[in-house]
Amino acid sequence: MSILCNIETSSYINTRMKIIKLSAINSTNSFLKEMVSDSMVDDFTVVVAKKQTSGRGQMDTKWVSENGKNLIMSVFCKFSELFIAQQKFLNYAVSISVFEAVKNYKPPKLAIKWPNDILSEKDKIGGILIENSLKKDKIQSSVVGVGLNVNQEVFPVDLPNASSIKKKINKEVDLEEILNLVLQQLQLNIQLLRDKQYELLEEKYLRVLYKKNVPSMFKNSQNVLFMGKIVGISSEGKLQIELNDETIQEFGLKEVSFV
Ligand SMILES: O=C(O)CCCC[C@@H]1SC[C@@H]2NC(=O)N[C@@H]21
């Protein structure tokens, strides 16, 4: 694999976790997926990069991050009993982990915006891209990608709501420290998932969900504005919004946005 020449270090941070540090890569998710297809990967292998040349976000967007300033990482997780229908709990476990790690730095109004954006105030400081390998009705394994804006201070003008922890707390954050916090949290919450602690994961997620129970303006896929409040997540992982007439409607990822 030609990409292996970028490896800076490869070590174990504890008995369970192998960590590969790269100076540059196309995408840590793509790199790990390639390793998985070559069967080179143990459970909880972590890939961290200083820079991505083709970082990927949700819904075919790009994830751009200034070289060496932020956390760019992917983790490989194996599952034996996780059904595709339980995907939302994996999403909860990962979002909660990033949230809890960032919480240590006390950025203002930290929240998870459904499904898995990390916000401080109204600004996005982190995103998550989970790519699954499926067999029949189960998730066999996942590559969990996390992009967290840590010390970047300047963002492209076309991303007015992008920010970083440093911008929010006016202090530089140690990248190695926050990496370890995210990994500790991931080990904890992925274990909860493997232990089928679904109610606990849902409770943790809903407690910090952005605008939960707060009357808000939304836009549907036909660009129609409407008022409502988020009341929960359906069993299929859709956003449940209570409308003014007290009916509850469910929305998939492409079907609704905040205004
Ligand atoms: O759109 C989003 O909010 C998700 C962004 C996820 C970005 C991370 S950075 C590390 C990993 N590698 C990628 O190419 N994407 C994810």
mmCIF file of C-alpha atoms and ligand atoms in Angstrom:
data_model
loop_
_atom_site.group_PDB
_atom_site.id
_atom_site.type_symbol
_atom_site.label_atom_id
_atom_site.label_comp_id
_atom_site.label_asym_id
_atom_site.label_seq_id
_atom_site.Cartn_x
_atom_site.Cartn_y
_atom_site.Cartn_z
ATOM 1 C CA MET A 1 0.000 0.000 0.000
ATOM 2 C CA SER A 2 1.669 3.237 -1.104
ATOM 3 C CA ILE A 3 -0.018 5.250 1.647
ATOM 4 C CA LEU A 4 1.976 3.408 4.297
ATOM 5 C CA CYS A 5 4.972 5.643 3.590
ATOM 6 C CA ASN A 6 3.178 8.457 5.426
ATOM 7 C CA ILE A 7 3.163 6.667 8.755
ATOM 8 C CA GLU A 8 4.848 8.755 11.460
ATOM 9 C CA THR A 9 4.402 6.308 14.330
ATOM 10 C CA SER A 10 2.528 3.138 15.019
ATOM 11 C CA SER A 11 2.148 2.100 18.638
ATOM 12 C CA TYR A 12 -0.238 0.719 21.237
ATOM 13 C CA ILE A 13 -1.685 3.275 23.643
ATOM 14 C CA ASN A 14 -3.071 0.477 25.769
ATOM 15 C CA THR A 15 -3.414 -3.268 25.375
ATOM 16 C CA ARG A 16 -6.585 -2.866 23.331
ATOM 17 C CA MET A 17 -5.773 0.000 21.047
ATOM 18 C CA LYS A 18 -3.298 0.257 18.211
ATOM 19 C CA ILE A 19 -2.748 3.794 16.992
ATOM 20 C CA ILE A 20 -1.276 4.749 13.622
ATOM 21 C CA LYS A 21 -0.231 8.367 13.209
ATOM 22 C CA LEU A 22 0.097 9.811 9.721
ATOM 23 C CA SER A 23 1.427 13.141 8.569
ATOM 24 C CA ALA A 24 -0.904 13.230 5.575
ATOM 25 C CA ILE A 25 -3.476 10.991 3.935
ATOM 26 C CA ASN A 26 -6.369 11.280 1.508
ATOM 27 C CA SER A 27 -8.888 10.445 4.250
ATOM 28 C CA THR A 28 -8.391 8.537 7.504
ATOM 29 C CA ASN A 29 -11.734 6.786 6.901
ATOM 30 C CA SER A 30 -10.694 5.712 3.389
ATOM 31 C CA PHE A 31 -7.276 4.598 4.669
ATOM 32 C CA LEU A 32 -8.798 2.442 7.417
ATOM 33 C CA LYS A 33 -11.364 0.996 5.017
ATOM 34 C CA GLU A 34 -8.540 0.031 2.681
ATOM 35 C CA MET A 35 -6.693 -1.614 5.566
ATOM 36 C CA VAL A 36 -9.880 -3.468 6.523
ATOM 37 C CA SER A 37 -10.281 -4.800 2.996
ATOM 38 C CA ASP A 38 -6.705 -6.094 3.237
ATOM 39 C CA SER A 39 -7.674 -7.757 6.597
ATOM 40 C CA MET A 40 -4.901 -5.868 8.374
ATOM 41 C CA VAL A 41 -6.996 -4.415 11.151
ATOM 42 C CA ASP A 42 -7.725 -5.371 14.764
ATOM 43 C CA ASP A 43 -10.718 -4.115 16.685
ATOM 44 C CA PHE A 44 -10.160 -0.561 17.939
ATOM 45 C CA THR A 45 -7.339 0.286 15.568
ATOM 46 C CA VAL A 46 -7.036 4.070 15.415
ATOM 47 C CA VAL A 47 -5.715 6.190 12.555
ATOM 48 C CA VAL A 48 -4.863 9.833 13.199
ATOM 49 C CA ALA A 49 -3.630 12.320 10.598
ATOM 50 C CA LYS A 50 -2.338 15.870 10.702
ATOM 51 C CA LYS A 51 -3.746 16.552 7.267
ATOM 52 C CA GLN A 52 -6.272 15.062 4.824
ATOM 53 C CA THR A 53 -6.175 15.812 1.120
ATOM 54 C CA SER A 54 -9.708 14.468 0.475
ATOM 55 C CA GLY A 55 -11.427 14.549 3.843
ATOM 56 C CA ARG A 56 -15.022 13.418 3.534
ATOM 57 C CA GLY A 57 -18.108 14.612 5.384
ATOM 58 C CA GLN A 58 -21.695 13.433 5.552
ATOM 59 C CA MET A 59 -23.918 13.504 2.471
ATOM 60 C CA ASP A 60 -20.970 13.653 0.056
ATOM 61 C CA THR A 61 -19.583 16.888 1.466
ATOM 62 C CA LYS A 62 -15.880 17.666 1.888
ATOM 63 C CA TRP A 63 -14.228 17.965 5.278
ATOM 64 C CA VAL A 64 -11.488 20.572 5.174
ATOM 65 C CA SER A 65 -9.132 21.027 8.098
ATOM 66 C CA GLU A 66 -6.013 23.165 8.498
ATOM 67 C CA ASN A 67 -2.800 21.129 8.592
ATOM 68 C CA GLY A 68 -1.793 20.109 12.122
ATOM 69 C CA LYS A 69 -4.397 22.226 13.910
ATOM 70 C CA ASN A 70 -7.245 19.804 14.448
ATOM 71 C CA LEU A 71 -8.172 16.282 15.378
ATOM 72 C CA ILE A 72 -8.667 14.048 12.354
ATOM 73 C CA MET A 73 -9.156 10.446 13.291
ATOM 74 C CA SER A 74 -10.871 7.178 12.460
ATOM 75 C CA VAL A 75 -11.446 4.120 14.612
ATOM 76 C CA PHE A 76 -12.257 0.609 13.471
ATOM 77 C CA CYS A 77 -14.905 -1.173 15.568
ATOM 78 C CA LYS A 78 -16.081 -4.749 15.158
ATOM 79 C CA PHE A 79 -19.560 -5.850 16.144
ATOM 80 C CA SER A 80 -21.104 -9.251 16.503
ATOM 81 C CA GLU A 81 -24.661 -8.473 17.507
ATOM 82 C CA LEU A 82 -25.480 -5.018 16.209
ATOM 83 C CA PHE A 83 -28.415 -4.960 13.811
ATOM 84 C CA ILE A 84 -28.632 -2.389 11.014
ATOM 85 C CA ALA A 85 -31.894 -1.308 12.638
ATOM 86 C CA GLN A 86 -29.844 -0.323 15.718
ATOM 87 C CA GLN A 87 -27.560 2.028 13.799
ATOM 88 C CA LYS A 88 -28.846 4.999 15.781
ATOM 89 C CA PHE A 89 -27.289 3.622 18.979
ATOM 90 C CA LEU A 90 -23.864 3.516 17.334
ATOM 91 C CA ASN A 91 -24.428 7.096 16.320
ATOM 92 C CA TYR A 92 -25.344 7.945 19.918
ATOM 93 C CA ALA A 93 -22.265 6.187 21.326
ATOM 94 C CA VAL A 94 -19.908 8.084 19.023
ATOM 95 C CA SER A 95 -21.570 11.503 19.362
ATOM 96 C CA ILE A 96 -21.692 11.231 23.152
ATOM 97 C CA SER A 97 -18.007 10.276 23.198
ATOM 98 C CA VAL A 98 -16.935 13.339 21.242
ATOM 99 C CA PHE A 99 -19.283 15.538 23.264
ATOM 100 C CA GLU A 100 -17.922 14.258 26.582
ATOM 101 C CA ALA A 101 -14.308 14.711 25.476
ATOM 102 C CA VAL A 102 -14.930 18.297 24.346
ATOM 103 C CA LYS A 103 -16.906 19.083 27.512
ATOM 104 C CA ASN A 104 -13.648 19.015 29.496
ATOM 105 C CA TYR A 105 -12.649 22.292 27.824
ATOM 106 C CA LYS A 106 -15.946 23.983 28.725
ATOM 107 C CA PRO A 107 -16.874 25.624 25.430
ATOM 108 C CA PRO A 108 -20.144 27.581 25.780
ATOM 109 C CA LYS A 109 -23.450 25.852 25.049
ATOM 110 C CA LEU A 110 -21.970 22.575 23.919
ATOM 111 C CA ALA A 111 -24.561 20.317 22.268
ATOM 112 C CA ILE A 112 -25.054 17.505 19.795
ATOM 113 C CA LYS A 113 -27.076 18.578 16.796
ATOM 114 C CA TRP A 114 -28.996 15.661 15.312
ATOM 115 C CA PRO A 115 -27.719 13.362 14.071
ATOM 116 C CA ASN A 116 -24.101 13.917 15.056
ATOM 117 C CA ASP A 117 -22.752 17.447 14.700
ATOM 118 C CA ILE A 118 -20.927 18.865 17.693
ATOM 119 C CA LEU A 119 -21.955 22.472 18.298
ATOM 120 C CA SER A 120 -20.786 25.213 20.588
ATOM 121 C CA GLU A 121 -23.423 27.920 20.635
ATOM 122 C CA LYS A 122 -24.739 27.817 17.067
ATOM 123 C CA ASP A 123 -21.401 26.906 15.534
ATOM 124 C CA LYS A 124 -20.186 23.543 14.330
ATOM 125 C CA ILE A 125 -16.915 22.471 15.915
ATOM 126 C CA GLY A 126 -17.008 18.783 15.040
ATOM 127 C CA GLY A 127 -18.503 16.211 12.719
ATOM 128 C CA ILE A 128 -18.739 12.439 12.548
ATOM 129 C CA LEU A 129 -18.766 10.090 9.584
ATOM 130 C CA ILE A 130 -19.619 6.450 10.329
ATOM 131 C CA GLU A 131 -19.161 3.953 7.489
ATOM 132 C CA ASN A 132 -20.466 0.451 8.067
ATOM 133 C CA SER A 133 -19.685 -2.922 6.623
ATOM 134 C CA LEU A 134 -22.921 -4.911 6.532
ATOM 135 C CA LYS A 135 -23.769 -8.589 6.372
ATOM 136 C CA LYS A 136 -27.426 -9.576 6.028
ATOM 137 C CA ASP A 137 -29.272 -7.543 8.691
ATOM 138 C CA LYS A 138 -26.201 -6.803 10.832
ATOM 139 C CA ILE A 139 -23.411 -4.255 11.092
ATOM 140 C CA GLN A 140 -20.248 -6.359 11.048
ATOM 141 C CA SER A 141 -17.862 -3.485 11.572
ATOM 142 C CA SER A 142 -17.667 0.287 11.305
ATOM 143 C CA VAL A 143 -15.086 2.890 10.500
ATOM 144 C CA VAL A 144 -15.892 5.761 12.814
ATOM 145 C CA GLY A 145 -14.448 9.038 11.557
ATOM 146 C CA VAL A 146 -14.217 12.114 13.757
ATOM 147 C CA GLY A 147 -13.223 15.582 12.612
ATOM 148 C CA LEU A 148 -12.907 18.014 15.480
ATOM 149 C CA ASN A 149 -11.888 21.626 14.988
ATOM 150 C CA VAL A 150 -9.517 22.146 17.866
ATOM 151 C CA ASN A 151 -6.998 24.951 17.289
ATOM 152 C CA GLN A 152 -7.969 26.312 13.861
ATOM 153 C CA GLU A 153 -8.694 30.027 14.021
ATOM 154 C CA VAL A 154 -9.642 30.972 10.482
ATOM 155 C CA PHE A 155 -12.384 29.261 8.474
ATOM 156 C CA PRO A 156 -13.487 29.633 4.857
ATOM 157 C CA VAL A 157 -16.012 32.433 4.302
ATOM 158 C CA ASP A 158 -18.487 29.963 2.847
ATOM 159 C CA LEU A 159 -18.616 28.206 6.234
ATOM 160 C CA PRO A 160 -19.863 31.027 8.479
ATOM 161 C CA ASN A 161 -20.968 28.591 11.181
ATOM 162 C CA ALA A 162 -17.677 26.711 11.438
ATOM 163 C CA SER A 163 -15.659 27.242 14.588
ATOM 164 C CA SER A 164 -13.174 25.529 16.874
ATOM 165 C CA ILE A 165 -12.681 24.852 20.557
ATOM 166 C CA LYS A 166 -9.862 27.409 20.652
ATOM 167 C CA LYS A 167 -12.075 30.096 19.174
ATOM 168 C CA LYS A 168 -14.724 29.334 21.770
ATOM 169 C CA ILE A 169 -12.488 29.261 24.854
ATOM 170 C CA ASN A 170 -9.651 31.544 23.702
ATOM 171 C CA LYS A 171 -7.074 28.942 24.602
ATOM 172 C CA GLU A 172 -4.890 26.494 22.688
ATOM 173 C CA VAL A 173 -5.810 22.851 23.294
ATOM 174 C CA ASP A 174 -3.301 19.993 23.423
ATOM 175 C CA LEU A 175 -4.141 17.694 20.490
ATOM 176 C CA GLU A 176 -2.664 14.599 22.128
ATOM 177 C CA GLU A 177 -4.721 15.222 25.254
ATOM 178 C CA ILE A 178 -8.016 15.626 23.413
ATOM 179 C CA LEU A 179 -7.245 12.572 21.251
ATOM 180 C CA ASN A 180 -6.833 10.501 24.412
ATOM 181 C CA LEU A 181 -10.042 11.887 25.891
ATOM 182 C CA VAL A 182 -11.999 10.982 22.749
ATOM 183 C CA LEU A 183 -10.492 7.484 22.704
ATOM 184 C CA GLN A 184 -11.269 6.882 26.397
ATOM 185 C CA GLN A 185 -14.843 7.955 25.816
ATOM 186 C CA LEU A 186 -15.166 5.831 22.691
ATOM 187 C CA GLN A 187 -13.969 2.748 24.558
ATOM 188 C CA LEU A 188 -16.505 3.436 27.292
ATOM 189 C CA ASN A 189 -19.505 4.165 25.083
ATOM 190 C CA ILE A 190 -18.805 1.475 22.461
ATOM 191 C CA GLN A 191 -18.659 -0.943 25.386
ATOM 192 C CA LEU A 192 -22.089 0.305 26.516
ATOM 193 C CA LEU A 193 -23.300 -0.403 22.984
ATOM 194 C CA ARG A 194 -21.819 -3.896 23.002
ATOM 195 C CA ASP A 195 -23.442 -4.446 26.400
ATOM 196 C CA LYS A 196 -26.766 -3.443 24.820
ATOM 197 C CA GLN A 197 -27.211 -0.456 27.141
ATOM 198 C CA TYR A 198 -29.477 1.168 24.581
ATOM 199 C CA GLU A 199 -31.701 3.064 27.009
ATOM 200 C CA LEU A 200 -28.708 4.583 28.759
ATOM 201 C CA LEU A 201 -27.169 5.670 25.447
ATOM 202 C CA GLU A 202 -30.449 7.225 24.321
ATOM 203 C CA GLU A 203 -30.843 9.023 27.629
ATOM 204 C CA LYS A 204 -27.286 10.431 27.454
ATOM 205 C CA TYR A 205 -27.842 11.563 23.848
ATOM 206 C CA LEU A 206 -31.238 13.190 24.362
ATOM 207 C CA ARG A 207 -29.965 15.052 27.441
ATOM 208 C CA VAL A 208 -27.569 17.079 25.276
ATOM 209 C CA LEU A 209 -29.487 17.178 22.009
ATOM 210 C CA TYR A 210 -29.508 20.674 20.462
ATOM 211 C CA LYS A 211 -32.875 22.459 20.748
ATOM 212 C CA LYS A 212 -34.637 19.487 22.314
ATOM 213 C CA ASN A 213 -38.030 20.715 23.542
ATOM 214 C CA VAL A 214 -37.245 24.249 22.375
ATOM 215 C CA PRO A 215 -39.713 25.789 19.882
ATOM 216 C CA SER A 216 -37.677 26.288 16.691
ATOM 217 C CA MET A 217 -38.053 27.103 13.032
ATOM 218 C CA PHE A 218 -37.350 24.315 10.532
ATOM 219 C CA LYS A 219 -37.338 23.946 6.771
ATOM 220 C CA ASN A 220 -38.543 20.789 5.034
ATOM 221 C CA SER A 221 -37.201 19.323 1.773
ATOM 222 C CA GLN A 222 -39.667 21.477 -0.229
ATOM 223 C CA ASN A 223 -38.192 24.577 1.468
ATOM 224 C CA VAL A 224 -41.379 25.123 3.453
ATOM 225 C CA LEU A 225 -40.765 26.763 6.825
ATOM 226 C CA PHE A 226 -42.554 25.461 9.891
ATOM 227 C CA MET A 227 -42.410 25.799 13.664
ATOM 228 C CA GLY A 228 -42.061 22.844 15.963
ATOM 229 C CA LYS A 229 -39.959 21.343 18.714
ATOM 230 C CA ILE A 230 -37.747 18.292 18.738
ATOM 231 C CA VAL A 231 -39.208 15.687 21.058
ATOM 232 C CA GLY A 232 -37.129 12.612 20.297
ATOM 233 C CA ILE A 233 -35.663 10.176 17.809
ATOM 234 C CA SER A 234 -37.732 7.382 16.253
ATOM 235 C CA SER A 235 -36.674 3.740 16.362
ATOM 236 C CA GLU A 236 -35.428 4.157 12.759
ATOM 237 C CA GLY A 237 -33.292 7.109 13.842
ATOM 238 C CA LYS A 238 -35.517 9.821 12.380
ATOM 239 C CA LEU A 239 -35.931 13.204 14.059
ATOM 240 C CA GLN A 240 -39.321 13.544 15.766
ATOM 241 C CA ILE A 241 -40.699 17.070 15.701
ATOM 242 C CA GLU A 242 -43.893 18.066 17.461
ATOM 243 C CA LEU A 243 -45.801 20.588 15.381
ATOM 244 C CA ASN A 244 -48.004 23.381 16.732
ATOM 245 C CA ASP A 245 -51.103 21.199 16.343
ATOM 246 C CA GLU A 246 -49.356 18.709 18.679
ATOM 247 C CA THR A 247 -48.958 16.043 15.992
ATOM 248 C CA ILE A 248 -45.506 14.472 15.769
ATOM 249 C CA GLN A 249 -43.816 14.185 12.398
ATOM 250 C CA GLU A 250 -40.662 12.212 11.625
ATOM 251 C CA PHE A 251 -37.890 13.458 9.354
ATOM 252 C CA GLY A 252 -34.893 11.741 7.780
ATOM 253 C CA LEU A 253 -31.530 13.446 7.284
ATOM 254 C CA LYS A 254 -32.364 15.024 3.917
ATOM 255 C CA GLU A 255 -35.901 15.930 4.878
ATOM 256 C CA VAL A 256 -35.397 18.730 7.396
ATOM 257 C CA SER A 257 -32.969 21.450 8.484
ATOM 258 C CA PHE A 258 -32.894 24.201 11.077
ATOM 259 C CA VAL A 259 -33.465 27.737 9.864
HETATM 260 O O1 LIG B 1 -19.913 16.031 7.623
HETATM 261 C C1 LIG B 1 -19.556 15.820 8.787
HETATM 262 O O2 LIG B 1 -19.950 16.538 9.702
HETATM 263 C C2 LIG B 1 -18.668 14.662 9.104
HETATM 264 C C3 LIG B 1 -17.226 15.029 9.016
HETATM 265 C C4 LIG B 1 -16.312 13.877 9.346
HETATM 266 C C5 LIG B 1 -14.864 14.219 9.076
HETATM 267 C C6 LIG B 1 -13.933 13.161 9.551
HETATM 268 S S1 LIG B 1 -12.252 13.704 9.573
HETATM 269 C C7 LIG B 1 -11.720 12.091 9.873
HETATM 270 C C8 LIG B 1 -12.564 11.176 9.022
HETATM 271 N N1 LIG B 1 -12.008 11.055 7.696
HETATM 272 C C9 LIG B 1 -12.799 11.593 6.770
HETATM 273 O O3 LIG B 1 -12.545 11.640 5.547
HETATM 274 N N2 LIG B 1 -13.895 12.081 7.334
HETATM 275 C C10 LIG B 1 -13.910 11.866 8.761
#
